[in-house]
PDB file of C-alpha atoms in Angstrom:
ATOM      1  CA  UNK A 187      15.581 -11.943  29.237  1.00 46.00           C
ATOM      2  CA  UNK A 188      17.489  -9.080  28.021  1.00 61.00           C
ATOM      3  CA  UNK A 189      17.094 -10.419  24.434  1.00 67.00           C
ATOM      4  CA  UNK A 190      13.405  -9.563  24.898  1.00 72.00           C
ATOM      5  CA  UNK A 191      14.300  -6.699  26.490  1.00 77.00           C
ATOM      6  CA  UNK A 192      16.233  -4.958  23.284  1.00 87.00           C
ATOM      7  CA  UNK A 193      13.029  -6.450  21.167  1.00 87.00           C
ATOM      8  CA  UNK A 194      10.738  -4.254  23.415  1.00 90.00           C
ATOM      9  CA  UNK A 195      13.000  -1.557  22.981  1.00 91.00           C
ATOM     10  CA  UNK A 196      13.122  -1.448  19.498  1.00 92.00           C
ATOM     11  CA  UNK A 197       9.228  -2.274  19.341  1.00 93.00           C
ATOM     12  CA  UNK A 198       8.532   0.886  21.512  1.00 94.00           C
ATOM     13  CA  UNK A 199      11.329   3.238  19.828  1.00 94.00           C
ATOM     14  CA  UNK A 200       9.391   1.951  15.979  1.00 94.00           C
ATOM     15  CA  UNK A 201       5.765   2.822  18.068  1.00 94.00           C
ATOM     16  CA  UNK A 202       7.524   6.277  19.487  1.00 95.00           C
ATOM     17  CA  UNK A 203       8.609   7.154  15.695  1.00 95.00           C
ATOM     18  CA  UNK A 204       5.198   5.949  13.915  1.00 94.00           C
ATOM     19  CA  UNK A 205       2.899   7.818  16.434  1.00 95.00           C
ATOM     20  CA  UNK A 206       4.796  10.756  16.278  1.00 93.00           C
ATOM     21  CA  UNK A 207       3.937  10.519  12.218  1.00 94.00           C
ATOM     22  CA  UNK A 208       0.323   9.330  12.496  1.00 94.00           C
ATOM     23  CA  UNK A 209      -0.490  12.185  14.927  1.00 92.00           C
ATOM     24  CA  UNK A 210       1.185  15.119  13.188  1.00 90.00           C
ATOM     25  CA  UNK A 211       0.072  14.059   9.922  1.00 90.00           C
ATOM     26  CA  UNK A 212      -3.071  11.626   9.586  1.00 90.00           C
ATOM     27  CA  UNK A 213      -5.146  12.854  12.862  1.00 89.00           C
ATOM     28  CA  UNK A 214      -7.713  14.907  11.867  1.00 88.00           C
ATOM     29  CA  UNK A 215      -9.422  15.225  14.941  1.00 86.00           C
ATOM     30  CA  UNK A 216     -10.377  19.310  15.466  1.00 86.00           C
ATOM     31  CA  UNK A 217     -10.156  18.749  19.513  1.00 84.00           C
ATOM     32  CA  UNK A 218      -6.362  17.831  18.692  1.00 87.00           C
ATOM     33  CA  UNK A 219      -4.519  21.429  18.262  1.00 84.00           C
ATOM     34  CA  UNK A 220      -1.320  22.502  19.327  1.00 84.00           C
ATOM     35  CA  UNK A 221       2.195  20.803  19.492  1.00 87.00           C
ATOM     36  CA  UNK A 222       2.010  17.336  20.174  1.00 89.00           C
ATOM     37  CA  UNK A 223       4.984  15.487  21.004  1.00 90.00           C
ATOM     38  CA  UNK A 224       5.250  12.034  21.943  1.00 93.00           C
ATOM     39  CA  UNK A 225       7.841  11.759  24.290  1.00 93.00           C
ATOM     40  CA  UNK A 226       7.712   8.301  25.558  1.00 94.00           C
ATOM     41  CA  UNK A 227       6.089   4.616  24.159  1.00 96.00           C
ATOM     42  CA  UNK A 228       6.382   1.905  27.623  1.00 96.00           C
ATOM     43  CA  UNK A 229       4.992  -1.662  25.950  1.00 94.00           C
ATOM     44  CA  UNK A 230       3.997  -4.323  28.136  1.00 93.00           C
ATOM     45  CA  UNK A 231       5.433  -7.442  27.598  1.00 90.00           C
ATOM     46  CA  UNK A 232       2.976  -9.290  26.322  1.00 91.00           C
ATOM     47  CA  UNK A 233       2.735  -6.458  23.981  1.00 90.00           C
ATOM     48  CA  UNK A 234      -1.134  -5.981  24.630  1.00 94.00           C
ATOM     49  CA  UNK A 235      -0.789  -2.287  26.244  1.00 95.00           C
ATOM     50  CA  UNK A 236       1.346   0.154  25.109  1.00 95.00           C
ATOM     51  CA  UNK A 237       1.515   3.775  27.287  1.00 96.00           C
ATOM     52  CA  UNK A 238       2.397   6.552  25.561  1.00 96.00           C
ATOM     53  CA  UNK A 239       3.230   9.730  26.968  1.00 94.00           C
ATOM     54  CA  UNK A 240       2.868  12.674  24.986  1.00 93.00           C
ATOM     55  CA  UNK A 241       3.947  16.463  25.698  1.00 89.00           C
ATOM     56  CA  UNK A 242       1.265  18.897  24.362  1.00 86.00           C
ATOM     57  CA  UNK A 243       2.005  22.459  23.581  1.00 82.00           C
ATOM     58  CA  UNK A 244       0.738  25.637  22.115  1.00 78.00           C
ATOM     59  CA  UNK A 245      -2.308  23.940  22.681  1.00 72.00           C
ATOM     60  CA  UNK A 246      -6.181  25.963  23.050  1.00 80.00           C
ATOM     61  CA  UNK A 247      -7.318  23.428  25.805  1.00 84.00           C
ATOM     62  CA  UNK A 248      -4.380  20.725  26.648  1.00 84.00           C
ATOM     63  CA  UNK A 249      -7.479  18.738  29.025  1.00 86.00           C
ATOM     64  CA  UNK A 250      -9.310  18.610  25.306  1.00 89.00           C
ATOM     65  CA  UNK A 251      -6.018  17.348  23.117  1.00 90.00           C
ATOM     66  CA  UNK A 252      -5.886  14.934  25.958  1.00 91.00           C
ATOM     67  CA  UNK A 253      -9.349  14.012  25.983  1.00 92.00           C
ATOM     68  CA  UNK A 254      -9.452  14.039  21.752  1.00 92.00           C
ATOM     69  CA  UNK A 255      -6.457  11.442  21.587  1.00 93.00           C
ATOM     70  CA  UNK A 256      -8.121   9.031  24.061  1.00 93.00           C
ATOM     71  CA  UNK A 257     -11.033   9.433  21.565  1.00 94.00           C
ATOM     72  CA  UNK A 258      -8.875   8.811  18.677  1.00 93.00           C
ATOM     73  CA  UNK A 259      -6.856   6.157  20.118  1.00 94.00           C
ATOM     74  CA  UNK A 260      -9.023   3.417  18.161  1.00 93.00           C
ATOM     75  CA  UNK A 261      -8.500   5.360  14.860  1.00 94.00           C
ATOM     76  CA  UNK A 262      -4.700   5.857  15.741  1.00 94.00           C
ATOM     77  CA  UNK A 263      -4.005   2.104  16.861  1.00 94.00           C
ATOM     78  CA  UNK A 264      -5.439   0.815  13.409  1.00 94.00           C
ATOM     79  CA  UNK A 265      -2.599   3.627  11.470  1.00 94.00           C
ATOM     80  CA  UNK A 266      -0.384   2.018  13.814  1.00 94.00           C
ATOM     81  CA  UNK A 267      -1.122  -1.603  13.149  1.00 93.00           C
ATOM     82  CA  UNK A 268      -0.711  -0.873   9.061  1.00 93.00           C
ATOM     83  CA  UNK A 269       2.313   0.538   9.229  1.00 93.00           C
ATOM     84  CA  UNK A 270       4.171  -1.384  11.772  1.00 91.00           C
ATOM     85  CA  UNK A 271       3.833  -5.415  10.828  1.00 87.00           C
ATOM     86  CA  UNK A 272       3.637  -7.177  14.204  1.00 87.00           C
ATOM     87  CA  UNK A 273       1.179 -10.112  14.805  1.00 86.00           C
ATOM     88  CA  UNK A 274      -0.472  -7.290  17.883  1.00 86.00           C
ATOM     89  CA  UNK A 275      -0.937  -4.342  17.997  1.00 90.00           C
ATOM     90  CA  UNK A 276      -1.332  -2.914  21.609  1.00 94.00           C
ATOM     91  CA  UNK A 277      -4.355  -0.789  22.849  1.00 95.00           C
ATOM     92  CA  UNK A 278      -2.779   2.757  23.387  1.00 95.00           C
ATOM     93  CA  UNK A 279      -3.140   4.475  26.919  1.00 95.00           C
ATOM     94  CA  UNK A 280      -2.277   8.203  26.333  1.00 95.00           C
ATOM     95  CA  UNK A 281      -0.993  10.266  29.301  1.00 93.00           C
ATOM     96  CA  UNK A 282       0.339  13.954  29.417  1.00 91.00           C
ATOM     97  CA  UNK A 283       3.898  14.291  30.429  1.00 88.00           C
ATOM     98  CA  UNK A 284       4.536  17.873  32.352  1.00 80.00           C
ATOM     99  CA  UNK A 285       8.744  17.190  31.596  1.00 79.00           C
ATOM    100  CA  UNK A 286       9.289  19.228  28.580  1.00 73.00           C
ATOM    101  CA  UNK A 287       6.632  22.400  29.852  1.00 74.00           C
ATOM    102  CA  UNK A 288       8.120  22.274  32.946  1.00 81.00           C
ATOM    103  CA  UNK A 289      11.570  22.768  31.884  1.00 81.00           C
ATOM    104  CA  UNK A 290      10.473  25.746  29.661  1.00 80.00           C
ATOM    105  CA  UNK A 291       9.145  27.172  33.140  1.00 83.00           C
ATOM    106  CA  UNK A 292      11.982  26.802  34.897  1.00 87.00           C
ATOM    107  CA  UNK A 293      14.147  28.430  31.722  1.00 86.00           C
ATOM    108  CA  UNK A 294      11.611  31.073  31.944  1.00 86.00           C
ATOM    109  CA  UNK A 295      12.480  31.464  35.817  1.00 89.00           C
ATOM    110  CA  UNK A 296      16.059  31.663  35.574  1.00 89.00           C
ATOM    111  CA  UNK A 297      15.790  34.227  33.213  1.00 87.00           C
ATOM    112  CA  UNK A 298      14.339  36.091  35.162  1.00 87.00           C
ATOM    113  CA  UNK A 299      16.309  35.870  38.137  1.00 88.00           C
ATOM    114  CA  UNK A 300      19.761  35.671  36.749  1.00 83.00           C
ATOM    115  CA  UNK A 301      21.068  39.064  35.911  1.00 73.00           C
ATOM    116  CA  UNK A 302      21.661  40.090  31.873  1.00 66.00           C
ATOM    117  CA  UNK A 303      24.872  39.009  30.734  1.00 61.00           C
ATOM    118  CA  UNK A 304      26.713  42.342  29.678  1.00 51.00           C
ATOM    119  CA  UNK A 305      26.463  43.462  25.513  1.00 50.00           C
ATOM    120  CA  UNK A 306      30.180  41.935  24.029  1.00 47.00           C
ATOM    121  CA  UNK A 307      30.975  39.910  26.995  1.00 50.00           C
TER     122      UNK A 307
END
């Protein structure tokens, strides 16, 4: 089991590093603005599914990026299946993951709140 285990791994960090490529560079999708980030790439076993969570920033309408990946997804999957040679290629579930925004809000906070360090100190 753990054999498969590092395969998946290694399947999901290739997928993590190819989507990451296809999305900054081949997506030409208008609804798709901002800073997209994928953070995360979970395959399922059987290597039919593949969710990948993505971190959007900078972005005019995140619900829209969101919504114009999904559409995309089809378009995306086929980069995906050129580039990476596996006998599947899993159908892509997109889903926004809040991590990296919401530690910018809570370095934003503690600004805030913590008092300026002295000038020279």
């Amino acid at each position: 089991m753990p054999e498969n285990q590092s395969r998946l791994g290694r399947i999901e960090e290739e997928y993590k590093k190819e989507l990451s490529q296809i999305i900054s560079y081949e997506l030409k999708n208008p609804n798709v603005t901002g800073l997209i980030s994928v953070t995360k790439v979970k395959v399922t076993n059987d290597l039919k599914y593949a969710k990948v969570s993505v971190s959007i920033l900078n972005a005019k309408n995140r619900k829209e990026t969101l919504a114009g990946l999904k559409k995309s997804a089809g378009f995306i999957r086929s980069e995906l299946a050129r580039r990476v040679n596996l006998r599947n290629t899993p159908e892509i579930i997109f889903e926004l993951d809040d991590s990296l925004e919401y530690g910018a809000k809570i370095d934003r906070i503690l600004e805030e709140i913590m008092p300026k360090k002295e000038e020279g100190k």
